[in-house]
XYZ file of C-alpha atoms in Angstrom:
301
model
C -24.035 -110.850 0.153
C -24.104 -110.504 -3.211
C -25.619 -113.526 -5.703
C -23.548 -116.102 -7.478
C -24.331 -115.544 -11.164
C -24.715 -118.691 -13.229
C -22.142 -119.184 -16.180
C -22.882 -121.284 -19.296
C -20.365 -122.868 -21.460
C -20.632 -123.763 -24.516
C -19.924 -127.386 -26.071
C -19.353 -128.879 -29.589
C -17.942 -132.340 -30.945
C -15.187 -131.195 -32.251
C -13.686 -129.806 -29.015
C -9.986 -129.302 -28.720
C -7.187 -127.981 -26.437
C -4.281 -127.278 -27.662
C -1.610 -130.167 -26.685
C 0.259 -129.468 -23.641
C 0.044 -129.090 -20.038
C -1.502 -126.746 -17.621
C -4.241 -124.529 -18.547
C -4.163 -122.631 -15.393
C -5.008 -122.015 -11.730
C -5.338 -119.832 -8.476
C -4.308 -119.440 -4.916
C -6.514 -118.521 -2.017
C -6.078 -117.971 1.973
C -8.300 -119.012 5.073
C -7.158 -117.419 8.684
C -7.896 -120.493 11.275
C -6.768 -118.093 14.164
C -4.336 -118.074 16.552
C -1.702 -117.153 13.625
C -2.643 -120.397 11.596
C -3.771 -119.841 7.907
C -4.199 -122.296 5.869
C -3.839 -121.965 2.101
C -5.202 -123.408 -0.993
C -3.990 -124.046 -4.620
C -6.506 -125.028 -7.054
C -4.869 -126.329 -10.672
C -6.261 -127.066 -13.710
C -5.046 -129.471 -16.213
C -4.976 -130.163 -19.961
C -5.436 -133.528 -19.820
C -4.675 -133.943 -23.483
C -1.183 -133.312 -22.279
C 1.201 -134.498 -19.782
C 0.437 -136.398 -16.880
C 0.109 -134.986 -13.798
C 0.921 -136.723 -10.250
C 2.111 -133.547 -7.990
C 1.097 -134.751 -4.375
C 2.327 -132.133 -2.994
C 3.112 -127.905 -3.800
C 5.447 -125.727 -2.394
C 4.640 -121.739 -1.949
C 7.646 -119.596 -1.456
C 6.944 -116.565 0.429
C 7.994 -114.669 4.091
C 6.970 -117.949 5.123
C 7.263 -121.145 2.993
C 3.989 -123.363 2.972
C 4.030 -127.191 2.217
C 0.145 -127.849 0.435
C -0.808 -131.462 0.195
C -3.347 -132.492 -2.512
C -6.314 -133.460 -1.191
C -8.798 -133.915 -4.080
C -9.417 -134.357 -7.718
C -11.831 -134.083 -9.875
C -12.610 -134.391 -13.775
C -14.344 -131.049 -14.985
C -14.477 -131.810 -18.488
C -17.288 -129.725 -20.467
C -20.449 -131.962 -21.103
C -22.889 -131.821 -23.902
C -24.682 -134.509 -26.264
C -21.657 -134.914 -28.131
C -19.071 -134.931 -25.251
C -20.066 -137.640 -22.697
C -16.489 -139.748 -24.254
C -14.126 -137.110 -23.393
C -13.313 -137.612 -19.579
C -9.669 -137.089 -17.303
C -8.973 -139.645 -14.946
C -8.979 -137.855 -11.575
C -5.619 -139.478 -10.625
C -3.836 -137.758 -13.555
C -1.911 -140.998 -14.580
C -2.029 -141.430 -17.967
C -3.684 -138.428 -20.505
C -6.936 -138.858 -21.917
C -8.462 -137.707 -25.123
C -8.560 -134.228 -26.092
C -10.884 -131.964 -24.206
C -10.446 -133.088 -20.932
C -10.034 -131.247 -18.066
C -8.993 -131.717 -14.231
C -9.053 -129.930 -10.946
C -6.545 -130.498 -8.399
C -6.851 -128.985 -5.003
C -3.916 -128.862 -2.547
C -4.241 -127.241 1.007
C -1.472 -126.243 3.816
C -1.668 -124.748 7.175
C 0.800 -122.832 8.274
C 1.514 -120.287 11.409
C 2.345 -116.998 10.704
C 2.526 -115.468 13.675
C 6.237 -114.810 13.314
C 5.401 -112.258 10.687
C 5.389 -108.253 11.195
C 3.593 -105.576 9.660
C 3.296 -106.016 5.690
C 5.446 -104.171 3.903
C 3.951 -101.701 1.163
C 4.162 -103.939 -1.505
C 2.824 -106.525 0.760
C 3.693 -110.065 1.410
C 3.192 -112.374 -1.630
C 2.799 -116.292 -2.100
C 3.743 -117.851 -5.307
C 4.343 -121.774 -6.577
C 7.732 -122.849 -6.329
C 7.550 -126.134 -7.842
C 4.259 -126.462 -10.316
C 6.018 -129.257 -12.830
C 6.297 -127.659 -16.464
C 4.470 -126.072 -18.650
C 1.793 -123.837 -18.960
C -0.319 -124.421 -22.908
C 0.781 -122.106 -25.451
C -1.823 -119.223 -26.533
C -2.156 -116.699 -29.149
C -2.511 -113.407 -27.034
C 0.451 -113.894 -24.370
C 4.065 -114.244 -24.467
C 3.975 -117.030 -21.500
C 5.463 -120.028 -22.144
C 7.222 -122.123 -19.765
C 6.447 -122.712 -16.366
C 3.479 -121.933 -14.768
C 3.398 -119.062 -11.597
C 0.413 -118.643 -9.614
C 0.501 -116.283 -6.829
C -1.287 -114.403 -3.841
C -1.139 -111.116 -1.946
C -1.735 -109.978 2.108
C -1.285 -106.297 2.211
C -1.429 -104.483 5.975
C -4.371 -102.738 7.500
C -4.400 -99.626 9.723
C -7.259 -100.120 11.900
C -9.093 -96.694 13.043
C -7.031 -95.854 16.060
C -3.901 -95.906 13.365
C -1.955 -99.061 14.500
C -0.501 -101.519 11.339
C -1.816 -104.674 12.350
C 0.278 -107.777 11.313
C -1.260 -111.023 9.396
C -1.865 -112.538 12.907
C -3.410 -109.779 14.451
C -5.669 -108.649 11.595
C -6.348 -112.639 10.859
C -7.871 -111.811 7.541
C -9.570 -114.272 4.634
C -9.117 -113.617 0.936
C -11.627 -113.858 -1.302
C -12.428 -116.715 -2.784
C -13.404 -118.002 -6.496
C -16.620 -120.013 -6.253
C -17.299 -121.042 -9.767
C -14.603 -122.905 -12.217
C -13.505 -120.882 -15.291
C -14.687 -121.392 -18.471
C -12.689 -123.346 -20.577
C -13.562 -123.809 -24.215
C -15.995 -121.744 -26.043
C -17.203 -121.900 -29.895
C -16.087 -119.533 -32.786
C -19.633 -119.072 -34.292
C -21.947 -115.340 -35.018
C -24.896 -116.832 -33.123
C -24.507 -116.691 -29.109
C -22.642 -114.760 -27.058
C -20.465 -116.612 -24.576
C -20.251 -115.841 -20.513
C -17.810 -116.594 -18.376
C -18.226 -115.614 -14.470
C -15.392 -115.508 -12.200
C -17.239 -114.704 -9.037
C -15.316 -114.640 -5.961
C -16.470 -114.151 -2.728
C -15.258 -112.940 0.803
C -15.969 -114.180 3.881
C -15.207 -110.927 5.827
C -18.450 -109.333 5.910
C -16.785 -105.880 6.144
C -14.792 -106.528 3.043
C -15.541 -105.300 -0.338
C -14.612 -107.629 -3.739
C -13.673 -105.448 -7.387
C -12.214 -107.699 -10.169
C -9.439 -106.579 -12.405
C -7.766 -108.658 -15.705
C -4.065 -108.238 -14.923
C -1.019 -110.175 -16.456
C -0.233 -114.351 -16.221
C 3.257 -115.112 -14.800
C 5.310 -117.519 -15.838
C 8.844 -118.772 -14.597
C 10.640 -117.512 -12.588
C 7.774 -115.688 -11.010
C 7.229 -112.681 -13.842
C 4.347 -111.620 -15.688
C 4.002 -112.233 -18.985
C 3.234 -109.493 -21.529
C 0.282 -109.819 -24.203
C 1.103 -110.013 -27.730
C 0.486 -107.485 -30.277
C -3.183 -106.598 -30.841
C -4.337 -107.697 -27.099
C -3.586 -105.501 -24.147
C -4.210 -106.342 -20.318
C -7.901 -104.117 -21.096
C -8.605 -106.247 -24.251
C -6.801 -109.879 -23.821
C -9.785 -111.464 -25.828
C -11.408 -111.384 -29.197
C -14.540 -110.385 -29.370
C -15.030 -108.585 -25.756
C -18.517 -106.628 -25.387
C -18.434 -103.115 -24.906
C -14.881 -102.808 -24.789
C -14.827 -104.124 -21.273
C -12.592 -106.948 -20.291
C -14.396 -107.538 -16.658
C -17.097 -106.288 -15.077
C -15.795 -104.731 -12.216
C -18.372 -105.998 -8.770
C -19.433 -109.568 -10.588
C -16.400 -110.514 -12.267
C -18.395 -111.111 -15.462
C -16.537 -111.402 -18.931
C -18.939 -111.413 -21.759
C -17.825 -112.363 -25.384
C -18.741 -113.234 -28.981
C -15.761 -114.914 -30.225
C -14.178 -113.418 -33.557
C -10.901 -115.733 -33.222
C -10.224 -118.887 -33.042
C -7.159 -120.053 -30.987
C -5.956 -120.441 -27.291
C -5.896 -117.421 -25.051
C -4.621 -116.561 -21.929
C -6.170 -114.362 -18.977
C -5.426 -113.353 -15.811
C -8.190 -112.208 -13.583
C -7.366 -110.151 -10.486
C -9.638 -110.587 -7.394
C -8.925 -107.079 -5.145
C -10.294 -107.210 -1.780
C -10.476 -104.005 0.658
C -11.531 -102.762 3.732
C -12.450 -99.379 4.846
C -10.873 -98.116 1.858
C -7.842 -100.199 2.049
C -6.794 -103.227 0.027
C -6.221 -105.684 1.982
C -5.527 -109.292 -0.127
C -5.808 -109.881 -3.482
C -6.065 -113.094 -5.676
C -5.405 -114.132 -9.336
C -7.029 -116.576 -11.503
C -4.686 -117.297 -14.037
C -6.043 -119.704 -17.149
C -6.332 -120.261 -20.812
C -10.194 -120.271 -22.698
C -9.580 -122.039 -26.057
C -11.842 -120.809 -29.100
C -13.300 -123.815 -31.070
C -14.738 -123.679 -34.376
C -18.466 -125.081 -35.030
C -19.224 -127.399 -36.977
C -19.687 -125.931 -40.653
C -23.416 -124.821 -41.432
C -25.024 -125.836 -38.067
C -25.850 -123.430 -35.069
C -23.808 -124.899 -31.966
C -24.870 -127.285 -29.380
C -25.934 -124.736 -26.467
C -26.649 -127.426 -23.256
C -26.386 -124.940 -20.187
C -25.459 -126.669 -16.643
C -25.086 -129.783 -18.301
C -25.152 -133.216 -16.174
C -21.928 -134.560 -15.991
């Protein structure tokens, strides 16, 4: 199994997100057996913006799932400077700029109706995620917010297609929150991990960037100057994601609001079987004119 690396995130006073709404999210699957599966939508809010009092998301799909929320938590950034800034877990009013919540929302369903995937698979997506995803400066999304999952078939050694029930498969799983704000400075060089794990032994996990989707279920292109290899300023090496870790490394050259999408491929003997997306916004920040930035790794909240 491999390690969980640690991520660090950077924090300043003058933190910022850029007024709206969402800033992003992901969709996972569990099998339970027996045909049940239940799934999992994580989203994360700008808290700056709009309330936000879903209790309950819809996936459309072969088979539609009803997810109920069932937690929430404040994950604002912390540092020295920072301790003010907080989201009230309920999501009833906004808070000050800079804060950040986690909603999680889980539904089982049975889906031992289902056949054999087709090709392209069988694919989950929100139906009814309540306007709007933030506006950035390196996609065209605007809009509502999409996030989505895939089950692909298997063809076990003998050469029989199993179907979801049969094959009763679990797709990876992010373990670590994204990072959401980073500082426009020459100094440090800024991490973010996107580690995902599977809990198939068997199964192998690569990470991909792909493209955000917005309504009505589409992905968005990047804007001119970022492509879905280079959606970031300031990317190391020229790689967007390292491929087994899921490890984006960065020394921001921009400041600004900019959306990712990071593709979570699982397979098995050779075969992909599931894949996730992380879909979410990092916003640039600029430091504080002639001083280094505040760098407080794994903070206390």
């Amino acid at each position: 199994m491999r390690k969980c690396l640690l991520f660090f995130v950077l924090f300043s006073s003058t933190l910022s997100v850029n007024a709206s709404h969402l800033l992003g999210g992901e969709i996972s699957y569990r099998c339970l057996g027996n045909g049940n599966f239940r799934f999992r939508v994580v989203v994360f809010r700008d808290c700056s913006g709009i309330p936000f009092n879903q209790t309950n998301l819809n996936l459309s799909g072969p088979v539609g799932v009803n997810c109920a929320l069932i937690a929430a938590y404040d994950v604002t950034p912390r540092g020295p400077t920072s301790t003010q800034i907080s989201c009230t877990p309920a999501a009833t009013f906004p808070s000050a700029k800079g804060g950040i919540g986690k909603f999680v929302f889980e539904g089982t369903v049975d889906l031992s109706s289902l056949g054999v995937a087709p090709v392209g698979g069988y694919t989950w997506a929100t139906a009814n995620i309540p306007c709007c995803r933030n506006s950035s400066n390196n996609s065209q999304c605007s809009g509502d917010m999409v996030l989505r999952v895939t089950m692909y078939r298997f063809v076990d050694p003998t050469g029989t297609a199993l179907t979801p029930a049969e094959m009763c498969d679990n797709s990876p799983l992010f373990l670590e929150d994204p990072t959401a704000v980073t500082i426009l400075n020459p100094f440090d060089t800024a991490v973010s991990n996107n580690f995902a794990q599977d809990l198939d032994p068997s199964d192998d996990v690569r990470f991909y960037i792909d493209f955000p989707w917005s309504g009505p279920g589409s992905p968005c292109n990047y804007n001119q100057g970022y492509t879905v290899t280079n959606p970031l300023p300031g990317l190391f090496g020229g790689q967007a994601v390292d491929s087994i870790t899921g490890l984006i490394r960065y020394r921001p050259n921009l400041g600004g609001s900019f959306q990712t999408a990071i593709r979570a491929e699982s397979r098995r003997c050779g075969q992909k079987i599931s894949e996730i997306f992380r879909d979410f916004q990092l916003t640039v920040i600029a430091n504080p004119a002639g001083s280094r930035p505040v760098f407080n790794p794994n903070a206390a909240v």
